[in-house]
PDB file of C-alpha atoms and ligand atoms in Angstrom:
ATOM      1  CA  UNK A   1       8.536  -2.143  -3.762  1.00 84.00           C
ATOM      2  CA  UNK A   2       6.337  -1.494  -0.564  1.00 94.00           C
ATOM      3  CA  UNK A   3       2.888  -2.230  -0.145  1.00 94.00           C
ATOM      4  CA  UNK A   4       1.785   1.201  -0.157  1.00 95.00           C
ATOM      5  CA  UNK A   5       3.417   1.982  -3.805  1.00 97.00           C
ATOM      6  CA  UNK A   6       2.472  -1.272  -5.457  1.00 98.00           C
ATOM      7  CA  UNK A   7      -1.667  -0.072  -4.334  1.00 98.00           C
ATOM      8  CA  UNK A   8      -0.151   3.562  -5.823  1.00 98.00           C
ATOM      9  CA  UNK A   9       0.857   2.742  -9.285  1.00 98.00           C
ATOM     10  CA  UNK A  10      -1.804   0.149  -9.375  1.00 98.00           C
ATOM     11  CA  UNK A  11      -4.484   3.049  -8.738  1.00 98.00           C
ATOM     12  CA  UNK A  12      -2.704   5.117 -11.575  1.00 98.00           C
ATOM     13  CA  UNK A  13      -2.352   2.269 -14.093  1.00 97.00           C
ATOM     14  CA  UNK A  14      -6.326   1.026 -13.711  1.00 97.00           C
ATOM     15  CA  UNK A  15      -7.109   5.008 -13.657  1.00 96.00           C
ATOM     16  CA  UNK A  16      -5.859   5.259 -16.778  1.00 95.00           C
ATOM     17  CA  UNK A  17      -7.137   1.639 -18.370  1.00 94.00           C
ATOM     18  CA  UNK A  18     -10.364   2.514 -17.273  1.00 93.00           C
ATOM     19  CA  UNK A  19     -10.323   5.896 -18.818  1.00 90.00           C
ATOM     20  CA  UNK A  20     -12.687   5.738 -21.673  1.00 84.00           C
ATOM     21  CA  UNK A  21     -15.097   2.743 -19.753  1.00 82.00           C
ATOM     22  CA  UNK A  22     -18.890   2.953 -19.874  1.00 77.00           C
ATOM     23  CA  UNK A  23     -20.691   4.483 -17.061  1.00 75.00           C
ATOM     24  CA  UNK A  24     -21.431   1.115 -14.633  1.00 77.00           C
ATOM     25  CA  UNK A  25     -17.819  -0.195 -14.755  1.00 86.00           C
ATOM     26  CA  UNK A  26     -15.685   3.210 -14.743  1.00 93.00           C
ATOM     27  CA  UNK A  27     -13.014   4.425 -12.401  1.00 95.00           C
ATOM     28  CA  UNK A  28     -15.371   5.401  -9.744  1.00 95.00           C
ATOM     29  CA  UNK A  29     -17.122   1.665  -9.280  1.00 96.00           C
ATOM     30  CA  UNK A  30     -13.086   0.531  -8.877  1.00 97.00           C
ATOM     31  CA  UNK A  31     -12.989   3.329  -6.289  1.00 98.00           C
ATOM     32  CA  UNK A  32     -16.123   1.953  -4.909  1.00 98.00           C
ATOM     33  CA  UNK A  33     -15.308  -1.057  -4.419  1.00 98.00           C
ATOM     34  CA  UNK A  34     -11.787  -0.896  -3.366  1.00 98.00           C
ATOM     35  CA  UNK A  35     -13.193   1.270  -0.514  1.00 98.00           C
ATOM     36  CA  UNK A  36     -15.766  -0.837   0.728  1.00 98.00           C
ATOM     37  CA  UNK A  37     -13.496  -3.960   0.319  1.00 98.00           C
ATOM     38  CA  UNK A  38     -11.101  -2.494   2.519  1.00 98.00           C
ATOM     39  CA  UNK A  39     -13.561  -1.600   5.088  1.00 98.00           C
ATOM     40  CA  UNK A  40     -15.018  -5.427   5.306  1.00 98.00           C
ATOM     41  CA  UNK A  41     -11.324  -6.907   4.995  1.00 98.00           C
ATOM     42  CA  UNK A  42     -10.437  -4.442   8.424  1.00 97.00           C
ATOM     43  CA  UNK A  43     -13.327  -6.217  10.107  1.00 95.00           C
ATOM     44  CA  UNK A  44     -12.807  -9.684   8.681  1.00 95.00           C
ATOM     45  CA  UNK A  45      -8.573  -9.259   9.623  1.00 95.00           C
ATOM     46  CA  UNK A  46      -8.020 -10.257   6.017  1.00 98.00           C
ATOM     47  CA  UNK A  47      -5.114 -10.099   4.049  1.00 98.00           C
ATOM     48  CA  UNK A  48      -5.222  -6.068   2.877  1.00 97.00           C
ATOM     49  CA  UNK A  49      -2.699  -6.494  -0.253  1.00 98.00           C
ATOM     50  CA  UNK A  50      -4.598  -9.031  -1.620  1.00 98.00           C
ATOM     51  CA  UNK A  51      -7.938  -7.439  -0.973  1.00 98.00           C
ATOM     52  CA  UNK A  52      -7.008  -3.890  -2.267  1.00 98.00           C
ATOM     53  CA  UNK A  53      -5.623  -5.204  -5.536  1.00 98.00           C
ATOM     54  CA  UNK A  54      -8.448  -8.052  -6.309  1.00 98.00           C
ATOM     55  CA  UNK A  55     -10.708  -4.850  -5.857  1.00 98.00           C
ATOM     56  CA  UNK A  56      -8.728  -2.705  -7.953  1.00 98.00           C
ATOM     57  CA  UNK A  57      -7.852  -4.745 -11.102  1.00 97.00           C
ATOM     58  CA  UNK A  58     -11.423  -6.883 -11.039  1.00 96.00           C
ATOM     59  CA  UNK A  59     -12.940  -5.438 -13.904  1.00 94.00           C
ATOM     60  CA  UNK A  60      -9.509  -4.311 -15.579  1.00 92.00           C
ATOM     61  CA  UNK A  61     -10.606  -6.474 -19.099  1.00 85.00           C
ATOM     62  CA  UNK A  62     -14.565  -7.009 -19.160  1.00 71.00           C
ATOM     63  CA  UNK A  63     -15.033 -10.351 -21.098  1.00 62.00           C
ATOM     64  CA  UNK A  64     -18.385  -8.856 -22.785  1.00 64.00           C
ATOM     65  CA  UNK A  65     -15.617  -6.288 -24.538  1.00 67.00           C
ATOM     66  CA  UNK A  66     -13.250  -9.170 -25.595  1.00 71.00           C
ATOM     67  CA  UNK A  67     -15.780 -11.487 -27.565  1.00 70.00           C
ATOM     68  CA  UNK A  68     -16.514 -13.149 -24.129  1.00 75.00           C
ATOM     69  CA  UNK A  69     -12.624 -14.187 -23.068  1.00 78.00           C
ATOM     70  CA  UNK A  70     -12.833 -14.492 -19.551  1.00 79.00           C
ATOM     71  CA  UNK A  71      -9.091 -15.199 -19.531  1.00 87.00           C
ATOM     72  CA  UNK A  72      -8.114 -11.782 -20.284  1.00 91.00           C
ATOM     73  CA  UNK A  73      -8.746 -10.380 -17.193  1.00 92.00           C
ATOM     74  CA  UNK A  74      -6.754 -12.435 -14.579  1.00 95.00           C
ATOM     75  CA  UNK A  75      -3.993 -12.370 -17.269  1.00 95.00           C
ATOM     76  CA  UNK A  76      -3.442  -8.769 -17.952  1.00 96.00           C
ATOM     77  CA  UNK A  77      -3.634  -8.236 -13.817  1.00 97.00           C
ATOM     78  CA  UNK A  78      -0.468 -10.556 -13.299  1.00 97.00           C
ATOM     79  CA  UNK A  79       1.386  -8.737 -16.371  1.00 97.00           C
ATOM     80  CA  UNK A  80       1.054  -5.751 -14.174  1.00 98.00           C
ATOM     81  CA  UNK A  81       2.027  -7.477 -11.191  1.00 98.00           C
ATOM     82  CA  UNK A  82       4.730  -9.155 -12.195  1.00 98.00           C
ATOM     83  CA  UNK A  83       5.982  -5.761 -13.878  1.00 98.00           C
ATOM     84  CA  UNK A  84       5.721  -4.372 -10.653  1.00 98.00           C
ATOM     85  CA  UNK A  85       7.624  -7.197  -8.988  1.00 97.00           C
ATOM     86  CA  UNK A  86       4.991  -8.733  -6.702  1.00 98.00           C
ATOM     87  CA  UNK A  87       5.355 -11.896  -5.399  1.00 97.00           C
ATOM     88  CA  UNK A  88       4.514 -14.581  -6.776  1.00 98.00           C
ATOM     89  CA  UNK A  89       1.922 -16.192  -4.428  1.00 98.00           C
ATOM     90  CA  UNK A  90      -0.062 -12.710  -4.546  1.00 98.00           C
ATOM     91  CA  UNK A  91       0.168 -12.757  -7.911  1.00 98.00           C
ATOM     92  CA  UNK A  92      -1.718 -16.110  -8.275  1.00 98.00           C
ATOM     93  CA  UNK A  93      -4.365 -15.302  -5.635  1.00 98.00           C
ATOM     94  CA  UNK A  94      -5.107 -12.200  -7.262  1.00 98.00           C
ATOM     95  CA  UNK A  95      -5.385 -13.748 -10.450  1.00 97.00           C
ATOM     96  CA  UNK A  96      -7.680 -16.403  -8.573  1.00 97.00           C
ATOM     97  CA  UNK A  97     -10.071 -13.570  -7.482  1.00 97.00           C
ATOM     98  CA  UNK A  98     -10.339 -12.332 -10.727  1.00 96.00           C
ATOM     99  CA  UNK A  99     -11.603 -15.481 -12.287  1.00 94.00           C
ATOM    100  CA  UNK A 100     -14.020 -16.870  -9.794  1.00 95.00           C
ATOM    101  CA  UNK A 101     -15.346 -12.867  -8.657  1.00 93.00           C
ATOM    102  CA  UNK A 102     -18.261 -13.645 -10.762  1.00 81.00           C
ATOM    103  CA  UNK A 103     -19.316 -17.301 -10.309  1.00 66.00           C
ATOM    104  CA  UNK A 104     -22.592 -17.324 -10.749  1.00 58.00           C
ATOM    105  CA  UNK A 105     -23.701 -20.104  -8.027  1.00 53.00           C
ATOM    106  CA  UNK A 106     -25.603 -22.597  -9.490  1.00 52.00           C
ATOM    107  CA  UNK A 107     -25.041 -26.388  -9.724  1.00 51.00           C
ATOM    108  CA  UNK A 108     -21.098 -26.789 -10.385  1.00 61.00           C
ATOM    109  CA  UNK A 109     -19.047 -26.717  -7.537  1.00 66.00           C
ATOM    110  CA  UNK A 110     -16.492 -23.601  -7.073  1.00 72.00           C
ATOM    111  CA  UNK A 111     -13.253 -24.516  -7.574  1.00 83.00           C
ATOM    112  CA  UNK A 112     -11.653 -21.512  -5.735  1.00 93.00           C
ATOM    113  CA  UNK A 113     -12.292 -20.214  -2.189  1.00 95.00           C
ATOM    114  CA  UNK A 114     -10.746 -17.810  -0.209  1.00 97.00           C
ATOM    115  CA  UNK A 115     -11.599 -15.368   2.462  1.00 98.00           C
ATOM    116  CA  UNK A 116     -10.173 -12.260   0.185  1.00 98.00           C
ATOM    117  CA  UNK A 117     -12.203 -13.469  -3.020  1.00 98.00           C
ATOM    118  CA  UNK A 118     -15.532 -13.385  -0.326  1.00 98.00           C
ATOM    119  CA  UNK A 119     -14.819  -9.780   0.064  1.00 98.00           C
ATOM    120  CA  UNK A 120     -14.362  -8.787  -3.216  1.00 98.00           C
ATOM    121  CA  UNK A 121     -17.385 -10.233  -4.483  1.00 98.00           C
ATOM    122  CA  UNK A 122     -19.469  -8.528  -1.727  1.00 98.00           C
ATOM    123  CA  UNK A 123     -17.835  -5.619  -2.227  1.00 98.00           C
ATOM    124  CA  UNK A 124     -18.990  -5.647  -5.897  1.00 98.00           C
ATOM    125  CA  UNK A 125     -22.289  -7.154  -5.101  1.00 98.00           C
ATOM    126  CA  UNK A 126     -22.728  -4.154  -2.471  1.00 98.00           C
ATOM    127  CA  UNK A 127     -22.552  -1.940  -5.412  1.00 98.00           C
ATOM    128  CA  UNK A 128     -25.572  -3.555  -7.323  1.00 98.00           C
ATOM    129  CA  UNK A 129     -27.363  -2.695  -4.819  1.00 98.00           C
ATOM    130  CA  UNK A 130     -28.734   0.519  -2.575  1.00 98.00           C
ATOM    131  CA  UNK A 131     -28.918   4.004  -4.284  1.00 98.00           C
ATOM    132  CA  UNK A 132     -25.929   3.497  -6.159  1.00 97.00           C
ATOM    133  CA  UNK A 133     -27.490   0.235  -7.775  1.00 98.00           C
ATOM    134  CA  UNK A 134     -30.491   1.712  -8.550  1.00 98.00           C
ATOM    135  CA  UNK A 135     -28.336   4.718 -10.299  1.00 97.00           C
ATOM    136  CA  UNK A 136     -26.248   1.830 -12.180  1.00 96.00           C
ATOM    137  CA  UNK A 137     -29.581  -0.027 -12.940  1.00 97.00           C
ATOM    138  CA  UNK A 138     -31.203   2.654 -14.298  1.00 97.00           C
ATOM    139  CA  UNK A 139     -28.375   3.675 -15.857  1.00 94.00           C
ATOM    140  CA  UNK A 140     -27.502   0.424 -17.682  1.00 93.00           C
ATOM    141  CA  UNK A 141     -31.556   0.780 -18.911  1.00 93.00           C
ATOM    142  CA  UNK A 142     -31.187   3.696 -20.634  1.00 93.00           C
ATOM    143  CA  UNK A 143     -27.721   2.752 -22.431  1.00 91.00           C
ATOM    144  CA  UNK A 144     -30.566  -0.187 -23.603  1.00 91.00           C
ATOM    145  CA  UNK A 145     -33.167   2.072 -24.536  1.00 92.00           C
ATOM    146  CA  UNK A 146     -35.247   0.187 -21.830  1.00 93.00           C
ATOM    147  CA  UNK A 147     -38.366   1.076 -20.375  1.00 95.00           C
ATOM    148  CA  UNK A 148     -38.455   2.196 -16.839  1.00 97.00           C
ATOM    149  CA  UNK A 149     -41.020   0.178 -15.680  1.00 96.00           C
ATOM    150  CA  UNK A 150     -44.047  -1.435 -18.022  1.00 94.00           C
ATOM    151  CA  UNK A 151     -46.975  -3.125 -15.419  1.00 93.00           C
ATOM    152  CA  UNK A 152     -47.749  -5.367 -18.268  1.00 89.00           C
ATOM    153  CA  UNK A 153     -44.326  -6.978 -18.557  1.00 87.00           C
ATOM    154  CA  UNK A 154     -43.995  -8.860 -15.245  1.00 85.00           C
ATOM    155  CA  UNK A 155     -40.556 -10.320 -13.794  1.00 83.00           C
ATOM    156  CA  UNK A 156     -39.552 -13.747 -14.626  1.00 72.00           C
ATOM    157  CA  UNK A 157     -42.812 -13.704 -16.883  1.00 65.00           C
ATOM    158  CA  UNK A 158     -42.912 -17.350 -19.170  1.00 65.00           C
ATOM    159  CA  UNK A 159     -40.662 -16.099 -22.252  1.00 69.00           C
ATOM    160  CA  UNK A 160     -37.494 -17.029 -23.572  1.00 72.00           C
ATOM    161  CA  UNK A 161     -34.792 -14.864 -23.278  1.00 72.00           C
ATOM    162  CA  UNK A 162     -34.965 -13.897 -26.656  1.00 74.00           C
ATOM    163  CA  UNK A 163     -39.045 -12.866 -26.359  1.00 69.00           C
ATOM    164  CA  UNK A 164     -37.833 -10.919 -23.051  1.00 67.00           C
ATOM    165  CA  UNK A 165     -35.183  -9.104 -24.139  1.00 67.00           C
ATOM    166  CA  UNK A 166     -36.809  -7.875 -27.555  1.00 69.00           C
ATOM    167  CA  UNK A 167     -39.872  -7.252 -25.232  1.00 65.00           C
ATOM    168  CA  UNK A 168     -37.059  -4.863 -23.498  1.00 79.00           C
ATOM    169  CA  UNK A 169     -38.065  -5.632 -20.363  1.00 91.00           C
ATOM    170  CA  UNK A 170     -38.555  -2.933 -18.182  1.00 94.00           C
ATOM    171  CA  UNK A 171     -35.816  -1.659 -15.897  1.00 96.00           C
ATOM    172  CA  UNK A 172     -37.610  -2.217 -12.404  1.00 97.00           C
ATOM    173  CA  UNK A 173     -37.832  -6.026 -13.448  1.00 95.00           C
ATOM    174  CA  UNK A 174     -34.068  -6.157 -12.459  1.00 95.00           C
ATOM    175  CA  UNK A 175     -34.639  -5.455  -9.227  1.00 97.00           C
ATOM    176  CA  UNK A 176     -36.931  -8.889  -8.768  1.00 96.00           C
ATOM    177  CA  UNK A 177     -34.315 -10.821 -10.700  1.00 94.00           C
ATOM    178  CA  UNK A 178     -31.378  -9.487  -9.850  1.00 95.00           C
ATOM    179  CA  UNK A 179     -31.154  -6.600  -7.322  1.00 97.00           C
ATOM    180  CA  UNK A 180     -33.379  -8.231  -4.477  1.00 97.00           C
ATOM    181  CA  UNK A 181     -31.820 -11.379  -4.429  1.00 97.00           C
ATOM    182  CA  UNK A 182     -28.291 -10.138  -3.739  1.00 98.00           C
ATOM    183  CA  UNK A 183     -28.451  -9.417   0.252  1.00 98.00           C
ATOM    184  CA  UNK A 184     -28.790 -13.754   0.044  1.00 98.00           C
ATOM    185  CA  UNK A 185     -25.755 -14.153  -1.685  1.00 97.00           C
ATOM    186  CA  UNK A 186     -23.345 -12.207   0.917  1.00 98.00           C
ATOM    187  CA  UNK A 187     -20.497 -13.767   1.942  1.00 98.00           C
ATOM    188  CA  UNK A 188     -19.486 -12.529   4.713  1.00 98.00           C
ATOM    189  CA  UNK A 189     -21.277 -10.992   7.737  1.00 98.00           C
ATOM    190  CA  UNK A 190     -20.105  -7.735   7.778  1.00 97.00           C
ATOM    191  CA  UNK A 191     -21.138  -7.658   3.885  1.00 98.00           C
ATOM    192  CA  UNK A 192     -24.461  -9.062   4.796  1.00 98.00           C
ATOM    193  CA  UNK A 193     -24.813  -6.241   7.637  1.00 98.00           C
ATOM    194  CA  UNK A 194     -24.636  -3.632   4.560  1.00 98.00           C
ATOM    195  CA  UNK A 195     -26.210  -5.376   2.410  1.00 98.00           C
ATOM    196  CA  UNK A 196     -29.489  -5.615   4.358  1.00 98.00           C
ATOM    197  CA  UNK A 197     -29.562  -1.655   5.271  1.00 98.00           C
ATOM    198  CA  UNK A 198     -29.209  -1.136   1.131  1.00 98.00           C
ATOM    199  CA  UNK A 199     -32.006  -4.144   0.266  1.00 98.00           C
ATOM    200  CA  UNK A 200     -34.277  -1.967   2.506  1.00 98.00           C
ATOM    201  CA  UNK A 201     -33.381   1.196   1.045  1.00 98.00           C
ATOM    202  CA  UNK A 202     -34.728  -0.219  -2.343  1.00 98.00           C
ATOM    203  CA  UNK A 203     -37.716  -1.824  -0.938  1.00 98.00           C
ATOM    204  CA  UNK A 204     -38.853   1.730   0.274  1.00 98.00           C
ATOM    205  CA  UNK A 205     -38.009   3.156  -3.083  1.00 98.00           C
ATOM    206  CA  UNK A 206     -39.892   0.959  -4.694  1.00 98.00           C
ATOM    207  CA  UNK A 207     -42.823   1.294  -2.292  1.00 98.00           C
ATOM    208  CA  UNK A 208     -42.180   5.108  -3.144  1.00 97.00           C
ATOM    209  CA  UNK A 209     -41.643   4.425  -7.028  1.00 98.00           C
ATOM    210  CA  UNK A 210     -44.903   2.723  -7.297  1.00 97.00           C
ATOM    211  CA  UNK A 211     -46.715   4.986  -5.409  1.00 97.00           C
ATOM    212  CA  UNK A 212     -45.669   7.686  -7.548  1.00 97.00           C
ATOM    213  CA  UNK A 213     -46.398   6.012 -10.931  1.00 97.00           C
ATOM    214  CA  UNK A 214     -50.238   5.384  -9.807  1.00 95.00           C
ATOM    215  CA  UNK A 215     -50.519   8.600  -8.596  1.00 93.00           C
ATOM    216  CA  UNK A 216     -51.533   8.089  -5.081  1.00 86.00           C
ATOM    217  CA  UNK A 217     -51.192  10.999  -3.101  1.00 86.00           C
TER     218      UNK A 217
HETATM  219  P1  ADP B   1     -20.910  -6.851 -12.909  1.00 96.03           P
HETATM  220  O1  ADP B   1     -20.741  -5.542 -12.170  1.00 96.03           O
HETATM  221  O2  ADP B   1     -20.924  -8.029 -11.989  1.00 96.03           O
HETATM  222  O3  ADP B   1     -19.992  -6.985 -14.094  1.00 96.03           O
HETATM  223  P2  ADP B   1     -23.036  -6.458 -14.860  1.00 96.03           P
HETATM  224  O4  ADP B   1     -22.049  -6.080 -15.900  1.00 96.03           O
HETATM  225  O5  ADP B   1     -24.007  -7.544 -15.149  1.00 96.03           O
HETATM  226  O6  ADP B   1     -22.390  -6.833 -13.459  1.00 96.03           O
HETATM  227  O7  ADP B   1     -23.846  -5.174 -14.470  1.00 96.03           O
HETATM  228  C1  ADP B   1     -23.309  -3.917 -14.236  1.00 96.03           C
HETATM  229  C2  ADP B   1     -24.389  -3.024 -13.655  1.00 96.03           C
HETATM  230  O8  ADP B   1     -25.482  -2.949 -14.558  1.00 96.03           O
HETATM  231  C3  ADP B   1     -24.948  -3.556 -12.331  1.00 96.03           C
HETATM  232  O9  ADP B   1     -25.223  -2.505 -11.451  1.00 96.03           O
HETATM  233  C4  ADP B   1     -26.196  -4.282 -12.759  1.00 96.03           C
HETATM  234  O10 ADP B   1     -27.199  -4.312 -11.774  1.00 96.03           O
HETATM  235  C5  ADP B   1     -26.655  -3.456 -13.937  1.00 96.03           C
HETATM  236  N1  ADP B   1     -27.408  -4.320 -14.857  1.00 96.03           N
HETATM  237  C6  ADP B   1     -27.018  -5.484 -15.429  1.00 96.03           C
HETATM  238  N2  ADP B   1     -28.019  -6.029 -16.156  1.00 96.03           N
HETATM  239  C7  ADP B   1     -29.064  -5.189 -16.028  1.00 96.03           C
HETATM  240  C8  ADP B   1     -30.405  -5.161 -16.539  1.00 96.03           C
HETATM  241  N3  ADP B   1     -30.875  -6.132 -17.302  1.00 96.03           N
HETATM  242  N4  ADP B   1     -31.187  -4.113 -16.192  1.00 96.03           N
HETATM  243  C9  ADP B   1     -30.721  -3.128 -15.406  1.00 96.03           C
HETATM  244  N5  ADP B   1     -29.478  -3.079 -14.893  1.00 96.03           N
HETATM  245  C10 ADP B   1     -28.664  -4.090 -15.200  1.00 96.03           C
HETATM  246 NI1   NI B   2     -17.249  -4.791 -10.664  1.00 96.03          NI
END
């Protein structure tokens, strides 16, 4: 099977996986993402296969949905894969992207690194983040029941994340913890280029947001 079919039937069968998902990880962040991907992996002269399909079957099995299996994932991708008779060594590094697209930094050491996996990730990162992140964000806070924004509840204020979370901290916090901090994390410099037009997209709209809620005029 060609390249060009394989990325075909894969858009088709994560279409319809994806059918029923909730609002932040649906069809249209896959699109997203996919899209963007392919734009950094042109730049970067990255292996486009890879890319493309990492992107498109990342978030085919969300752990959160399968009592917190991270396994599931990277295994139902290569079912499909093999199905479709890829080879084997895409097969593997797909899988590979899969597992490690959301390592969360910290102190252990990554055990998997490749230039395709950088993409990915700051293709997904690049969707926290900008207008559509703040439409996610916002998003994700009312599926919550979340306040938008409480100036008594502070970012990374002394609780535990019990206290915070039954405190629902407000929606805007994310930003601070989350949101702001992602145009650090890039990977790779043409994600970083994006990544720094969208972080100052959101530091107007906040400028804007607050301005609005004291009612400056
Ligand atoms: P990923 O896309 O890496 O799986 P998550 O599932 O954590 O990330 O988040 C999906 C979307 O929901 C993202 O846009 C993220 O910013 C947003 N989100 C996650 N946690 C919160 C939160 N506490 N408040 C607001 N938005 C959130
Ligand atoms: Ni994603």
């Amino acid at each position: 099977m060609n390249q060009q079919s394989i990325i075909e039937q894969t858009v088709a069968h994560v279409k319809l996986t994806l059918s029923d998902a909730e609002g932040g990880h649906d069809w249209w962040h896959i699109h997203r993402v996919w899209k963007t991907a392919q734009h950094i992996a042109t730049a970067e002269h990255a292996d486009e296969l890879v890319v493309a399909l990492g992107a498109l079957l990342h978030d085919i099995a969300d752990s959160k949905f399968h009592n917190g299996d991270e396994t599931v994932g990277p295994r139902k991708a290569r079912e499909w894969l093999v199905s479709l008779g890829v080879d084997e060594p895409v097969i593997l590094h797909v899988e590979n992207i899969i597992t490690h697209i959301s390592f969360k930094g910290g102190n252990h050491q990554q055990a998997f690194k490749s230039k395709e996996l950088d993409i990915v990730q700051d293709a997904d990162r690049l969707d926290a983040i900008g207008a559509i992140g703040i439409a996610r964000a916002f998003n994700y806070g009312g599926f919550k029941n979340r306040p938008l924004h409480d100036p008594g509840i502070q970012p990374n204020m002394n609780m535990s994340k019990e206290e915070y979370k039954s405190n629902k901290a407000p929606t805007i916090n994310h930003f601070y913890e989350k949101l702001l901090l992602l145009k650090d994390r890039m990977n790779t410099e043409t994600g970083r280029r994006l990544a720094m037009q969208r972080h100052v997209f959101m530091e107007n709209y906040l400028k804007q947001f607050y301005g609005e809620w004291d009612a400056e005029f």
